[in-house]
Amino acid sequence: MQLFLAGLALSLALACNNTQQKQATATPTTEQEATSEHQHPADTMKTDCGVPFDGGGKESYISHEVKVVGEVENPMTLTVDKLKKMNVHEIKNKQIICSSGENRGDIHTAKGVLLKEILFDADIKQKDHKDRNFFIVARATDGFTAGFSWAELFNSPNGEQAYVIFEENGKPLTEKGEMIVMSFNDTKTGPRHVMWLKTIEVHRIP
């Protein structure tokens, strides 16, 4: 009888251990969950902060022009040469900070044009001066997006720090696409760091 009970106890212990191992395998850790946040859809190409891996294949994502479309009177196609003819600003001493708080790069100097100045030239279709219910989407070639409200760009300090950048640290942009969007007034600049910029879309809020 004692031998039977000992065998039964050993079987229960082994079954319990197997169950715990399966649960540990099936349940993601906090670290695993964190690394999956804020990833671009092309997550084999970019990290959670939007910095491209050096693993090849980025060429298909590189953009050479940016279209300004949607609720605008003057749709535009931007190139680096066109941006250089606009009101170019020089930006100094900025960082790319991920949602995790990690610093993924220092921008000592950069050149770009304010997003709101581009939208001013595109001329948003406002019925009158009280018609402000718009949101703006910066979209990358891989589908990653970042959004801005009309009020944020035209009636807050954020509008003075949201740029379409075409040069960093004295060099033209290459693997990031020729133009990117950055919102430097954000506490964490990574989530609205849009590389491979393809379109700037103006949408009316229903």
XYZ file of C-alpha atoms in Angstrom:
206
model
C 0.000 0.000 0.000
C 2.816 2.428 0.885
C 4.543 1.627 -2.402
C 1.319 2.400 -4.329
C 0.866 5.769 -2.575
C 4.489 6.728 -3.257
C 4.044 5.936 -6.949
C 0.820 7.954 -7.094
C 2.503 10.961 -5.472
C 5.378 10.792 -7.988
C 2.943 10.676 -10.938
C 1.051 13.739 -9.657
C 4.305 15.662 -9.189
C 5.429 14.916 -12.752
C 2.033 15.924 -14.177
C 2.099 19.232 -12.277
C 5.614 19.995 -13.508
C 4.605 19.333 -17.136
C 1.602 21.654 -16.810
C 3.775 24.468 -15.439
C 6.257 24.058 -18.289
C 3.462 24.284 -20.878
C 2.071 27.440 -19.256
C 5.502 29.038 -19.181
C 5.928 28.301 -22.886
C 2.464 29.554 -23.865
C 2.466 32.772 -21.800
C 4.666 35.573 -23.217
C 6.943 37.357 -20.794
C 6.672 41.079 -20.127
C 9.892 41.572 -22.099
C 8.478 39.695 -25.110
C 5.298 41.762 -25.023
C 7.273 44.999 -24.769
C 9.362 44.264 -27.853
C 6.226 43.741 -29.932
C 4.805 47.182 -29.161
C 5.006 50.072 -31.613
C 6.488 47.902 -34.367
C 6.068 48.874 -37.978
C 4.107 46.340 -40.046
C 7.337 45.437 -41.818
C 8.784 44.320 -38.494
C 11.471 42.250 -40.175
C 12.858 45.498 -41.499
C 12.432 47.857 -38.542
C 12.689 47.770 -34.787
C 10.064 49.166 -32.412
C 11.663 52.586 -32.831
C 11.607 52.620 -36.593
C 15.343 52.179 -37.165
C 16.011 49.859 -40.121
C 17.908 46.627 -39.693
C 21.010 46.275 -41.813
C 19.821 42.963 -43.181
C 19.195 43.862 -46.813
C 15.937 44.396 -48.685
C 15.430 48.008 -47.615
C 15.762 49.231 -51.200
C 12.145 48.335 -51.965
C 10.952 50.648 -49.171
C 13.069 53.699 -50.009
C 10.921 56.583 -51.229
C 12.061 59.364 -53.576
C 8.988 61.580 -53.507
C 6.157 62.444 -51.128
C 2.618 63.231 -52.252
C 0.424 65.658 -50.304
C -3.145 64.534 -50.894
C -6.664 64.539 -49.480
C -8.615 67.585 -48.370
C -6.303 70.119 -50.026
C -6.830 72.622 -52.826
C -3.317 72.135 -54.219
C -2.170 68.493 -54.168
C 1.623 68.392 -54.257
C 4.453 66.018 -55.041
C 7.492 66.818 -52.925
C 11.096 65.978 -53.707
C 14.262 66.959 -51.889
C 14.983 69.593 -54.527
C 11.536 71.124 -54.024
C 11.942 71.162 -50.247
C 15.282 72.954 -50.584
C 13.473 75.804 -52.361
C 11.029 76.219 -49.468
C 11.610 77.783 -46.053
C 14.332 75.439 -44.776
C 14.983 75.245 -41.054
C 18.110 73.964 -39.347
C 17.490 71.726 -36.338
C 20.172 71.021 -33.755
C 20.851 68.554 -30.947
C 17.853 66.203 -31.039
C 17.460 62.527 -30.160
C 15.388 59.583 -31.366
C 13.802 58.210 -28.184
C 11.820 54.966 -28.370
C 8.602 54.300 -26.474
C 10.755 52.269 -24.071
C 12.857 55.363 -23.327
C 15.898 53.997 -25.142
C 17.985 56.473 -27.129
C 18.273 55.086 -30.670
C 20.253 57.910 -32.219
C 21.535 61.455 -31.888
C 20.766 64.089 -34.496
C 23.421 66.778 -34.146
C 22.102 68.817 -37.067
C 19.265 68.374 -39.529
C 17.532 70.346 -42.251
C 13.864 70.276 -43.061
C 10.626 72.141 -43.667
C 7.867 72.539 -41.119
C 4.950 70.219 -41.808
C 2.494 73.061 -41.256
C 4.250 75.201 -43.884
C 3.886 72.394 -46.424
C 0.194 72.115 -45.540
C -0.198 75.891 -45.808
C 1.081 75.714 -49.402
C -1.181 72.730 -50.122
C -4.086 74.839 -48.781
C -6.385 72.712 -46.618
C -10.009 72.937 -47.749
C -11.404 74.996 -44.889
C -14.901 76.382 -45.422
C -14.135 79.274 -43.072
C -11.745 80.131 -40.252
C -13.787 78.034 -37.800
C -13.501 74.911 -39.953
C -10.635 73.135 -38.193
C -11.785 69.525 -37.906
C -8.977 67.846 -39.781
C -6.339 65.284 -39.016
C -3.122 64.704 -40.904
C -1.536 61.299 -41.519
C 2.127 60.807 -42.435
C 2.336 57.407 -44.140
C 5.433 55.324 -44.938
C 5.872 52.924 -47.848
C 5.571 49.972 -45.444
C 2.207 51.214 -44.110
C 3.487 52.714 -40.847
C 1.608 55.912 -39.951
C 1.781 58.836 -37.545
C -1.055 61.280 -36.965
C -1.408 64.981 -36.154
C -4.466 67.104 -35.529
C -5.044 70.466 -37.211
C -4.998 72.200 -33.830
C -1.748 70.506 -32.858
C 0.069 71.742 -35.952
C -1.471 75.192 -36.293
C -2.357 76.169 -32.721
C 0.212 74.613 -30.382
C 3.996 74.549 -29.868
C 4.088 71.095 -31.459
C 3.551 72.704 -34.845
C 6.877 74.506 -34.503
C 8.735 71.210 -34.082
C 7.074 68.867 -36.615
C 9.240 68.633 -39.725
C 9.746 66.876 -42.999
C 13.490 66.232 -42.807
C 15.742 65.709 -45.831
C 19.217 65.939 -44.280
C 20.816 64.656 -41.071
C 24.259 65.423 -39.681
C 25.329 67.130 -42.882
C 24.361 64.252 -45.188
C 21.341 63.511 -47.401
C 19.047 60.763 -46.161
C 19.535 57.439 -47.920
C 18.362 54.186 -46.325
C 15.642 56.005 -44.351
C 14.119 57.225 -47.601
C 14.943 60.668 -48.937
C 12.439 62.380 -46.604
C 11.173 61.554 -43.122
C 8.747 63.080 -40.622
C 9.890 63.871 -37.096
C 7.998 65.519 -34.244
C 10.739 66.862 -32.008
C 8.436 68.317 -29.362
C 7.275 64.810 -28.384
C 8.667 63.420 -25.140
C 9.437 60.185 -27.038
C 10.206 61.012 -30.626
C 10.387 57.431 -31.931
C 6.647 56.686 -32.357
C 6.244 59.625 -34.792
C 9.560 59.041 -36.563
C 8.235 58.173 -40.034
C 10.943 56.938 -42.371
C 10.331 55.983 -46.005
C 7.723 58.752 -46.127
C 5.288 58.236 -49.012
C 2.261 60.463 -48.425
C 1.009 63.283 -46.250
C -2.753 62.876 -46.137
C -5.299 65.447 -44.969
C -8.587 63.987 -43.762
C -11.729 65.721 -42.562
C -13.117 64.499 -39.247
C -16.731 63.375 -39.879
